[in-house]
Protein backbone atom coordinates (compact mmCIF):
# COMPACT_ATOMS: atom_id res chain seq x y z
CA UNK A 1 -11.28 -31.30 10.52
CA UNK A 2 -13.98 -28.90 8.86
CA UNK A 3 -13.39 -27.07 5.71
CA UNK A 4 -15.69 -24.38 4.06
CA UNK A 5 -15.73 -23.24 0.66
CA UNK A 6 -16.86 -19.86 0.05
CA UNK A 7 -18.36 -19.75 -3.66
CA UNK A 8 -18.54 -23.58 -3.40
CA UNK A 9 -20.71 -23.39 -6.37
CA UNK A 10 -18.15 -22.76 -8.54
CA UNK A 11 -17.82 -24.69 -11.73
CA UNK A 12 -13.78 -25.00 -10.19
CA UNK A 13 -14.94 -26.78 -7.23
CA UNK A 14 -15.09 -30.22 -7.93
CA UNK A 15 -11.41 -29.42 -9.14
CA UNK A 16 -11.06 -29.05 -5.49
CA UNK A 17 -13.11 -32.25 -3.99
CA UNK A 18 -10.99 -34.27 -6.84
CA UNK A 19 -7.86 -33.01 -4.84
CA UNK A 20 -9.53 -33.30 -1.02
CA UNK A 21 -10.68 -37.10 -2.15
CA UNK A 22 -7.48 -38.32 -3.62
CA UNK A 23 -5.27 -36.52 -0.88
CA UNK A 24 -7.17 -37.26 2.34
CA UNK A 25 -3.61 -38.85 3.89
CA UNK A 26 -2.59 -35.18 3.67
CA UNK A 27 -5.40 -33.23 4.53
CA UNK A 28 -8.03 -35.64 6.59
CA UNK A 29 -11.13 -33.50 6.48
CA UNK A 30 -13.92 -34.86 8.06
CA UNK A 31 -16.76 -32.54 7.18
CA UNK A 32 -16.63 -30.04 3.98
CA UNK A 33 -19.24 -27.30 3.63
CA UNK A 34 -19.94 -25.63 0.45
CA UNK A 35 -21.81 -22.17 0.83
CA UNK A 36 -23.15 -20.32 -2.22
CA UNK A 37 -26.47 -18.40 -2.58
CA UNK A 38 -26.95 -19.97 -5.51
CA UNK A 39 -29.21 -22.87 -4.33
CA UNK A 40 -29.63 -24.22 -8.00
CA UNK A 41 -25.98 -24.46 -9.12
CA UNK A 42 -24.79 -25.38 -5.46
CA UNK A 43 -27.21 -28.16 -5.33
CA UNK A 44 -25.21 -29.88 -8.44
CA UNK A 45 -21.95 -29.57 -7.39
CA UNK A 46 -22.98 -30.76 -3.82
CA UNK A 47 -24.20 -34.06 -5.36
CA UNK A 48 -20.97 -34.40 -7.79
CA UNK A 49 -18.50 -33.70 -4.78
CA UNK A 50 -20.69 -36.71 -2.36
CA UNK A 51 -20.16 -38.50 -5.86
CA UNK A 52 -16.68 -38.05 -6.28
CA UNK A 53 -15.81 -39.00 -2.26
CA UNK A 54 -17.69 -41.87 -2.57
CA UNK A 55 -16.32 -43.35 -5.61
CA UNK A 56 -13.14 -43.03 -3.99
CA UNK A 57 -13.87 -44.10 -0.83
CA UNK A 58 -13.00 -40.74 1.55
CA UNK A 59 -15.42 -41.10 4.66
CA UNK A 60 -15.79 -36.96 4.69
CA UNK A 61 -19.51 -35.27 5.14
CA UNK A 62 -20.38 -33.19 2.15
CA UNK A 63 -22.96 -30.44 3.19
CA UNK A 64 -24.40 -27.69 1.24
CA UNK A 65 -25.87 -23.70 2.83
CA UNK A 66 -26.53 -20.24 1.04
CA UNK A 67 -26.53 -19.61 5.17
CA UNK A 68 -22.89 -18.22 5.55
CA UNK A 69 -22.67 -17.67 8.98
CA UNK A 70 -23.81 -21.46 9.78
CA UNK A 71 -21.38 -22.18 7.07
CA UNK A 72 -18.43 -21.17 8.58
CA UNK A 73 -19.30 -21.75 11.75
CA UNK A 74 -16.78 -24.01 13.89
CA UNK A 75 -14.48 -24.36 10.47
CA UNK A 76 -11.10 -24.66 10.80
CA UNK A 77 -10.02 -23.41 7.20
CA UNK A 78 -12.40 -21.16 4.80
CA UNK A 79 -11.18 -21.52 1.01
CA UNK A 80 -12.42 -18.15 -0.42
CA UNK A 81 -13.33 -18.65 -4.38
CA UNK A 82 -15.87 -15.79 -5.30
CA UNK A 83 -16.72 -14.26 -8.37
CA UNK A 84 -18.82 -11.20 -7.50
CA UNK A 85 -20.58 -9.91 -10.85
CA UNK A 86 -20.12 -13.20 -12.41
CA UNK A 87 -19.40 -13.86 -15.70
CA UNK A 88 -20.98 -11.00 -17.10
CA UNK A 89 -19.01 -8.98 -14.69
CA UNK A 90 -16.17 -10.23 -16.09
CA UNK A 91 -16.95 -10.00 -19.50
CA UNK A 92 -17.41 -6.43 -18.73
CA UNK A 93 -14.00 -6.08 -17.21
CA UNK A 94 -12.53 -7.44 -20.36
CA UNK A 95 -14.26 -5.34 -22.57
CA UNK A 96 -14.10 -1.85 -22.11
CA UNK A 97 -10.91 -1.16 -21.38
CA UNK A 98 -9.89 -2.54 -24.94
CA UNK A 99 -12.63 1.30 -25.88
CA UNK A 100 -9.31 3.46 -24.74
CA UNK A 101 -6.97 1.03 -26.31
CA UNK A 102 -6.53 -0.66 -23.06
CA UNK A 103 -6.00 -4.27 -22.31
CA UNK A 104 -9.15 -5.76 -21.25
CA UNK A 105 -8.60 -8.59 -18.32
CA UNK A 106 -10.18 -9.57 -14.92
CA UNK A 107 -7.33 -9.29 -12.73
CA UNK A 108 -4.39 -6.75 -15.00
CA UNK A 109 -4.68 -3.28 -15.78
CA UNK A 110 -8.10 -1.31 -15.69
CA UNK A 111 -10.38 -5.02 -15.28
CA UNK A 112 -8.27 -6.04 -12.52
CA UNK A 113 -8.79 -2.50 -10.70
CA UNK A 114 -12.64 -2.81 -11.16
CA UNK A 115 -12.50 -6.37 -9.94
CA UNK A 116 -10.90 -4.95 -6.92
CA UNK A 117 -13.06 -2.47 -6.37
CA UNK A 118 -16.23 -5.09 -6.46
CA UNK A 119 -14.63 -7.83 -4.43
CA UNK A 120 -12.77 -6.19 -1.25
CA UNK A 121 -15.83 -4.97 0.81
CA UNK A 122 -17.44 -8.22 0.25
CA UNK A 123 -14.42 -10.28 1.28
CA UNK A 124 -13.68 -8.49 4.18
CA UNK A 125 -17.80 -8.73 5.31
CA UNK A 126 -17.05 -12.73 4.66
CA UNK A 127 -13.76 -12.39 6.73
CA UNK A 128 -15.53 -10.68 9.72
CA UNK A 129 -18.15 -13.26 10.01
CA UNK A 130 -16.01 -16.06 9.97
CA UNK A 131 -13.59 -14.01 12.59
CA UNK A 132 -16.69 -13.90 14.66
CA UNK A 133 -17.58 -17.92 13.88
CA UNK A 134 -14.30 -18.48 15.02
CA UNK A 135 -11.37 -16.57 15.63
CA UNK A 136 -8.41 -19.56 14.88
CA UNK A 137 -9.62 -20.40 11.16
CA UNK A 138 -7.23 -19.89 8.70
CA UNK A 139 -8.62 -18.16 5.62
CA UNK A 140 -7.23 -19.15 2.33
CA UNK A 141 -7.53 -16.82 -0.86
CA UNK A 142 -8.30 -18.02 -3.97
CA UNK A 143 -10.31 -14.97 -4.86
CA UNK A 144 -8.94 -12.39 -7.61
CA UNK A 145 -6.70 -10.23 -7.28
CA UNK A 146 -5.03 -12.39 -4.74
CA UNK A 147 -2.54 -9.97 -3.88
CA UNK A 148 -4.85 -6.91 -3.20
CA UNK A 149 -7.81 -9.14 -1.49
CA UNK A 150 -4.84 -10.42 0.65
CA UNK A 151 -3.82 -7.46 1.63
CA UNK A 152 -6.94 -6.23 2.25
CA UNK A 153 -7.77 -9.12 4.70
CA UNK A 154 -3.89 -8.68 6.27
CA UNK A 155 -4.29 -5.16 6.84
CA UNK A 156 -7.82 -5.77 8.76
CA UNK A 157 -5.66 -8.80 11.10
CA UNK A 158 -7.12 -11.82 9.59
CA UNK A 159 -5.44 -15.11 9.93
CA UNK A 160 -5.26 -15.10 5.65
CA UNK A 161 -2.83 -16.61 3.15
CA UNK A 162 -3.30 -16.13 -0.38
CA UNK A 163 -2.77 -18.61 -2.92
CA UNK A 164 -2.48 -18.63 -6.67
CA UNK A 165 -1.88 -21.89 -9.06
CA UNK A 166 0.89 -20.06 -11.41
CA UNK A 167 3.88 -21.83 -9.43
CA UNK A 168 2.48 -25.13 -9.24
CA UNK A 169 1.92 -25.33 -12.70
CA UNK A 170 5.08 -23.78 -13.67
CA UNK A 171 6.71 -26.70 -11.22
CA UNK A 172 5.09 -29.50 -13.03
CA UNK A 173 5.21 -27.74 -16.30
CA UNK A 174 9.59 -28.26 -15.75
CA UNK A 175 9.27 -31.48 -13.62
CA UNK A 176 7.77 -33.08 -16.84
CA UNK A 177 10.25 -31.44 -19.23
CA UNK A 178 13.43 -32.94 -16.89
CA UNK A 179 11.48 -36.19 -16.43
CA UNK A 180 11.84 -35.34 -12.21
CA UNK A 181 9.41 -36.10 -9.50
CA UNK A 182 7.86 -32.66 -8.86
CA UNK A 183 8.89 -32.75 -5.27
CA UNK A 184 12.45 -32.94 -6.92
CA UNK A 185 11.66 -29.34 -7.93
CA UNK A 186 12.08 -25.74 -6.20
CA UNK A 187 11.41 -22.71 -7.83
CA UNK A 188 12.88 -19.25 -7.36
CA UNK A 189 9.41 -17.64 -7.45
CA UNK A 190 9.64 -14.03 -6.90
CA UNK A 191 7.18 -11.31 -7.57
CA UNK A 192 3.47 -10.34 -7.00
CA UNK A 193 0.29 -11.88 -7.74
CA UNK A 194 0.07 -12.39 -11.29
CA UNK A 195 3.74 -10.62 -11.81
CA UNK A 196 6.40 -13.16 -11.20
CA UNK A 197 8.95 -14.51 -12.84
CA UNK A 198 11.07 -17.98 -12.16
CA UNK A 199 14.85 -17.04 -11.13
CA UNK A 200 15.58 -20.78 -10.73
CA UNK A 201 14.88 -24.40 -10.93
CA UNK A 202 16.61 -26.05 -8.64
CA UNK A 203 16.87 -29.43 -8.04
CA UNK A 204 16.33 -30.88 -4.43
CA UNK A 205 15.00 -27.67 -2.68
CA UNK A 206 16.61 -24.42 -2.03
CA UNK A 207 20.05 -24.09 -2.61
CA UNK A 208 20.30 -26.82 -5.10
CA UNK A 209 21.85 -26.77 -8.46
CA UNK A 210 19.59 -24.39 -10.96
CA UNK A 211 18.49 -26.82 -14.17
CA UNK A 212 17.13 -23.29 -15.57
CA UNK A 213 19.93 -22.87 -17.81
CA UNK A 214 19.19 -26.19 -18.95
CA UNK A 215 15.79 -25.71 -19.25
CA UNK A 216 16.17 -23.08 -21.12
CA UNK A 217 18.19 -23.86 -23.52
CA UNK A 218 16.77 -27.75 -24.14
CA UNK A 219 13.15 -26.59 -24.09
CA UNK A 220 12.88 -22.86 -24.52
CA UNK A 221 10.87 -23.01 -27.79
CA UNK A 222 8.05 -24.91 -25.60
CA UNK A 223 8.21 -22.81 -22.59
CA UNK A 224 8.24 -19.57 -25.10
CA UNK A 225 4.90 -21.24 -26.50
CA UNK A 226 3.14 -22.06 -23.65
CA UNK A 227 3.84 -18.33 -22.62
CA UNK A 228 3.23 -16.78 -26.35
CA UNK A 229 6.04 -15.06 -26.20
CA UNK A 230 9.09 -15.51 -28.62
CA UNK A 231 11.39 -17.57 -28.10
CA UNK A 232 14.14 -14.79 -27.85
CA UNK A 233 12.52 -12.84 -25.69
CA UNK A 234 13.21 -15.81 -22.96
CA UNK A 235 16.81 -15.92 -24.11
CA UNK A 236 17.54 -12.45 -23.17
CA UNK A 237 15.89 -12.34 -20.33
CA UNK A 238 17.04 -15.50 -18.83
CA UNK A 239 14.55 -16.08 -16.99
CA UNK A 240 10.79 -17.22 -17.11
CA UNK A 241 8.09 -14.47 -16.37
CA UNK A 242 4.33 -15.56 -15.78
CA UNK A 243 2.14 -15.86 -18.70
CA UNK A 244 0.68 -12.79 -17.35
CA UNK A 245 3.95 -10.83 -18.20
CA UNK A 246 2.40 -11.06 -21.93
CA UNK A 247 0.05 -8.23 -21.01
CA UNK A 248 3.42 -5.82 -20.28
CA UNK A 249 6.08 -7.08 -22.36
CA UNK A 250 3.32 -7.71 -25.34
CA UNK A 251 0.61 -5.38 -24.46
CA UNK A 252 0.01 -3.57 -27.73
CA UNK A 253 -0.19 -7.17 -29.65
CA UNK A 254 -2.21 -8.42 -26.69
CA UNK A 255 -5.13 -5.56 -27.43
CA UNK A 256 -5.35 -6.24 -31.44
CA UNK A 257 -5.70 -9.96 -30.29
CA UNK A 258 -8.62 -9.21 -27.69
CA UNK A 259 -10.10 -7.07 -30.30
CA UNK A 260 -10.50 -9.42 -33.21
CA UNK A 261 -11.86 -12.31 -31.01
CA UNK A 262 -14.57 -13.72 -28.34
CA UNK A 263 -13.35 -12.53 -25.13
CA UNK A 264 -12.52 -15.21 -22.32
CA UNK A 265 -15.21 -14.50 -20.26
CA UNK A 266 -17.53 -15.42 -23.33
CA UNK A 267 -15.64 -19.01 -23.89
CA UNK A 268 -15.68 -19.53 -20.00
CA UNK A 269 -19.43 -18.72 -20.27
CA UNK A 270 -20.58 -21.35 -22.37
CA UNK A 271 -18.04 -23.79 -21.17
CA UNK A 272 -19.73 -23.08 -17.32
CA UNK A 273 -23.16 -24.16 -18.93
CA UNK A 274 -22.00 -26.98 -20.19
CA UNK A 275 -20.02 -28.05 -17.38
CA UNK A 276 -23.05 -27.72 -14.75
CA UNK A 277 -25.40 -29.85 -17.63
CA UNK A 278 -22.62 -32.41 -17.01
CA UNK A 279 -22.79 -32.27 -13.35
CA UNK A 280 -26.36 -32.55 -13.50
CA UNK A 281 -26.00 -36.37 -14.51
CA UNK A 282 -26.06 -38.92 -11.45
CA UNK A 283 -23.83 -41.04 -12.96
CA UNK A 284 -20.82 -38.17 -13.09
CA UNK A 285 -18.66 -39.36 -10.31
CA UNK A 286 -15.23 -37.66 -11.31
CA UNK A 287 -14.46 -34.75 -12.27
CA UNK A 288 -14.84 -34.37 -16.21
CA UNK A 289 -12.38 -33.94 -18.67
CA UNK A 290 -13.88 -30.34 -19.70
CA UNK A 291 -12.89 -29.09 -16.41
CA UNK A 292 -8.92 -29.13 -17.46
CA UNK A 293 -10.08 -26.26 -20.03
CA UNK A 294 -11.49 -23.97 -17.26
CA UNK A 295 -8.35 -22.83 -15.66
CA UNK A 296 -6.87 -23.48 -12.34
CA UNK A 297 -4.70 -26.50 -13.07
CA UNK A 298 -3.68 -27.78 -9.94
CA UNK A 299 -5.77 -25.54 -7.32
CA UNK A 300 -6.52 -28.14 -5.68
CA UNK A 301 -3.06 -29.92 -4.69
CA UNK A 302 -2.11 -26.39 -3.61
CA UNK A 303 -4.96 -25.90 -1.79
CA UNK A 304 -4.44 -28.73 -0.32
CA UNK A 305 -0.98 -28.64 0.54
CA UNK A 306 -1.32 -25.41 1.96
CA UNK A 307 -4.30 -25.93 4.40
CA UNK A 308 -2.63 -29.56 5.41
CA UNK A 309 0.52 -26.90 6.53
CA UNK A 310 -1.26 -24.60 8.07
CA UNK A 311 -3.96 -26.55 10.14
CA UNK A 312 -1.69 -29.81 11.34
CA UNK A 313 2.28 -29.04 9.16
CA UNK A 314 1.53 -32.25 7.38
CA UNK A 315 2.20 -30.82 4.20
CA UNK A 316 4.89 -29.87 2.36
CA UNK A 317 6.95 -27.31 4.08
CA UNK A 318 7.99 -25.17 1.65
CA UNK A 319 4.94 -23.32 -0.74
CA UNK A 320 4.61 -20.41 -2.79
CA UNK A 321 2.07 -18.17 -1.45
CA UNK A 322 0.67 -14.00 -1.30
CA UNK A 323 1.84 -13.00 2.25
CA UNK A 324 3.45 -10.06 3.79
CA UNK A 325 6.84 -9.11 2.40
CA UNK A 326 8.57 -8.25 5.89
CA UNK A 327 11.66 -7.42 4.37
CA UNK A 328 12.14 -10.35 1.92
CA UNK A 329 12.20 -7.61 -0.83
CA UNK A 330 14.14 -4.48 0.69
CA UNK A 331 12.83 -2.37 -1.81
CA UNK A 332 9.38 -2.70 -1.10
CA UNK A 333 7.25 -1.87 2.17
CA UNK A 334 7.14 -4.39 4.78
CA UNK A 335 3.12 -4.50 4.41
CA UNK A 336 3.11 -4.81 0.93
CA UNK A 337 2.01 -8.27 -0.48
CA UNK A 338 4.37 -10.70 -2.47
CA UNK A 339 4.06 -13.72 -3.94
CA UNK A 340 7.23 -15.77 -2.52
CA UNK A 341 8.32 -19.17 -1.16
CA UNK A 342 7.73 -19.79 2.08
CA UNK A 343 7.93 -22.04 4.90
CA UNK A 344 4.66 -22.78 5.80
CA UNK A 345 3.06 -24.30 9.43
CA UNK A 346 0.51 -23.77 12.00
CA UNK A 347 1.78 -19.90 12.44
CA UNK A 348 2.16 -18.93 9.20
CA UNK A 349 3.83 -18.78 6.40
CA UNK A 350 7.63 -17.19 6.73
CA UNK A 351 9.24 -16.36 3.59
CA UNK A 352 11.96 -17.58 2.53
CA UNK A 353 15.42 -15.34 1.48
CA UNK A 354 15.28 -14.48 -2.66
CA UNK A 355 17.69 -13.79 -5.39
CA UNK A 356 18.97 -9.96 -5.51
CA UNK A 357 16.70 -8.99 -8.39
CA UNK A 358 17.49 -6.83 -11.16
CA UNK A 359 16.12 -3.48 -11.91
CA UNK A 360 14.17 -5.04 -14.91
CA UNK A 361 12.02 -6.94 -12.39
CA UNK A 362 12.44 -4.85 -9.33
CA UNK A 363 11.24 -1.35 -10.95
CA UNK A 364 7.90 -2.84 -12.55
CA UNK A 365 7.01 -4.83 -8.88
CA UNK A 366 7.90 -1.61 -7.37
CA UNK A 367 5.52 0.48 -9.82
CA UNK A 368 2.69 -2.46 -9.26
CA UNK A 369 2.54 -2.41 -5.65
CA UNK A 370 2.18 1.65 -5.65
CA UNK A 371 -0.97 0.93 -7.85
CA UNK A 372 -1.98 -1.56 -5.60
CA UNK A 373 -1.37 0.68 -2.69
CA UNK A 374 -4.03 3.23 -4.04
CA UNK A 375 -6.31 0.37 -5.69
CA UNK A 376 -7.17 -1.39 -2.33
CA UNK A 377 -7.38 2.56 -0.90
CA UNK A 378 -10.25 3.21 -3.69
CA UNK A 379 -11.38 -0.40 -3.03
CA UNK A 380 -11.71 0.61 0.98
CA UNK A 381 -12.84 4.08 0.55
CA UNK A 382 -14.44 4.62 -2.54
CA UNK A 383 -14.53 7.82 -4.72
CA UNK A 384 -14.14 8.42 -8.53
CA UNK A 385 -10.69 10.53 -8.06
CA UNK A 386 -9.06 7.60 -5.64
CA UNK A 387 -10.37 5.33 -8.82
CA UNK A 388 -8.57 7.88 -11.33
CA UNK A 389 -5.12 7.93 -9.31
CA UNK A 390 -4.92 4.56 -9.48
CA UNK A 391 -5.72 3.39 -13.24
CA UNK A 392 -3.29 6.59 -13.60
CA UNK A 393 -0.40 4.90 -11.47
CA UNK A 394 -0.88 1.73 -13.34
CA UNK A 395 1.55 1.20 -15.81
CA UNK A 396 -0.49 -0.58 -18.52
CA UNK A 397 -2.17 3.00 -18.59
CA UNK A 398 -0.17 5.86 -17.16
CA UNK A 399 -1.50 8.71 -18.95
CA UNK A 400 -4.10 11.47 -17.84
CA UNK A 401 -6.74 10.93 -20.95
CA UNK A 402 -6.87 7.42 -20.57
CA UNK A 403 -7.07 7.03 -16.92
CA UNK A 404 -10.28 9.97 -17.06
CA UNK A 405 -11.67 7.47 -20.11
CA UNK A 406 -11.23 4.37 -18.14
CA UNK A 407 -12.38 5.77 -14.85
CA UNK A 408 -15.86 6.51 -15.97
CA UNK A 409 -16.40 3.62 -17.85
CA UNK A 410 -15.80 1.51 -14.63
CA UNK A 411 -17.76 3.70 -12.83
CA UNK A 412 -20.60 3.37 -15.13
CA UNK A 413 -20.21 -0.36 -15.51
CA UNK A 414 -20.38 -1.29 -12.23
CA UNK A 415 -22.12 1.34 -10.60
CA UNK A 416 -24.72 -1.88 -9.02
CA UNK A 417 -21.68 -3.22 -7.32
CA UNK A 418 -20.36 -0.24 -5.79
CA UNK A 419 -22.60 1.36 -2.99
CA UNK A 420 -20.66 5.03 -3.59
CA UNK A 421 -20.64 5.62 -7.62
């Protein structure tokens, strides 16, 4: 089995050989090829990853390329994990939105639309040439915003699925707190990309008993804290929203926060330098400790998981993942893009039926995916008044002045990235 990894020199990747070396009985992958046009970084993290499968004995070829099309060429899975703009793309994104009083982040509100906007043609360029390569590969998303970069790649017929790493920490996050295996665990994961919230916990798959009240009510003040939200606000809702709920629920506290400390992209900056000095050293052959503090706690055991059910259904059979709603949430279009359980094989993944949801949840998913509707339009067809209904359609901004303030600051900030401003 060959696997590529788009943006394999990511400082996450060797997150991702960790989970490929210690879970080869899942996902037996006999060649891995790490392409990145950034011969200097991807040159490290080639050497780490042979490291790392050596140490722990997985037979696998480790080859490096800035030479996509070779790349990709005769793969049978492409893990997509880009970053176009890089950091200081991204510390852009989180920056000037917080100028119209905006919350500034890479994949919410105005930073998540200019993300968009940066990443979609270049996916879908990658998605053709691997189409070409060969038409059977599955394509796997990592890439932000999963939901509207899946979209983008199910609306142009690509064999995609889009993953994210919120459920799978959220499982082991509860399977710790009710001392269970985390196999023992099924969520009720309903939403989009980065706007879910956990219905249930149920115990033994679907249809088992839900522990959530439980949960709740033995560990609530540590869920609320991992989640910086107050405790109450979990107690009322009775449920357990993404952290990324915070920027809604909390989004005026959120801003003064952002504004009165180093952004992200800043902390993820220096931690990325001193990450690659670390995997400069030729006696690094596991993944370091720092690499916890990156983000993307278990990636890789999803990843994992998910190609293992999609290229031979050897792994687990029931995953969250982006895909196309098809009904599993009446309210929205079929073609929309939700972020659901599903049973997952060699055709696909099929979601699975959800709780009715109530209007609290339903009405802001609904209000989402019409942004996302007429961000992937502005991402596909450019133009500063397709960019202007959408930050106005958002609901983190929603009113004329700011959506004409935050249109031409993206415009102006990422006017290299976009071949039309």
């Amino acid at each position: 089995m060959k696997l590529a990894v788009v943006g394999g020199g990511s400082t996450y990747t060797p997150e991702l050989i960790d989970g490929f070396a210690r879970l080869r009985d899942t996902l037996p992958v006999g060649e891995l090829v790490l392409i990145d046009p950034a011969a200097d970084r991807l040159e490290l993290i080639g050497g780490l990853a042979r490291r790392i499968f050596a140490r722990q004995g997985h037979p696998a070829r480790v080859t490096t390329t800035a030479d996509l099309d070779a790349g990709v060429d005769g793969a049978d899975a492409v893990l997509l994990q880009l970053r176009i703009g890089g950091q200081a793309a991204r510390l852009q994104d989180e920056t000037w939105p917080l100028e119209c009083g905006c919350v500034g982040q890479e994949t919410t509100g105005a930073g998540g639309l200019a993300k968009a906007l940066r990443t979609v043609p270049v996916v879908l360029d990658i998605a053709e040439r691997v189409r070409r390569a060969n038409p059977d590969a599955w394509i796997i998303d990592f890439t932000n915003p999963v939901g509207i970069v899946t979209r983008a790649l199910l609306r142009a017929g690509h064999k995609a699925v889009g993953l994210c790493n919120v459920a799978i920490g959220f499982q082991r996050k509860f399977a710790a707190l009710l001392d269970l295996p985390p196999g023992d665990i099924h969520l009720d994961h309903v939403g989009l990309n980065h706007l879910s919230w956990e219905l249930g916990v149920r115990r033994g798959g679907p249809g088992g008993e839900d522990l959530l009240p439980q949960l709740l009510a033995a560990h609530g003040e540590a869920i609320a804290g991992d989640l910086r939200l107050p405790r109450a606000v979990l107690d009322r809702l009775g449920v357990v929203p993404s952290y990324y709920l915070r920027y809604f629920y909390a989004h005026d506290e959120v801003v003064r926060e952002l504004g009165t400390k180093p952004s992200r992209a800043a902390e993820v900056a220096a931690m990325e330098r001193e990450l690659l000095a670390l995997y400069g050293d030729p006696a690094l052959d596991e993944k370091p400790a720092l690499l916890a503090k990156r983000g993307g706690a278990f990636y890789s055991e999803a990843a994992v998981d998910l190609a293992a059910s999609l290229l031979a259904d050897g792994g687990p059979a029931v995953q969250v993942v982006n895909t196309y709603n098809n009904g599993t949430l009446p309210f929205l279009p079929d073609d929309a893009v939700v972020e659901v359980q599903a049973h997952v094989g060699p055709s696909g993944p099929r979601p699975l039926a959800v709780p009715r949801l109530d209007p609290l949840h339903s009405g802001l998913i609904a209000h989402v995916t019409a942004y996302e509707d007429l961000a992937l339009d502005a991402a596909l067809r450019g133009g500063r008044e397709r960019v202007f209904k959408a930050l106005l359609a958002h609901p983190l901004v929603g009113q004329f002045d700011l959506a004409e303030g935050l249109t031409d600051r993206l415009l102006a900030h990422n006017k290299e990235h976009l071949a039309w401003a």
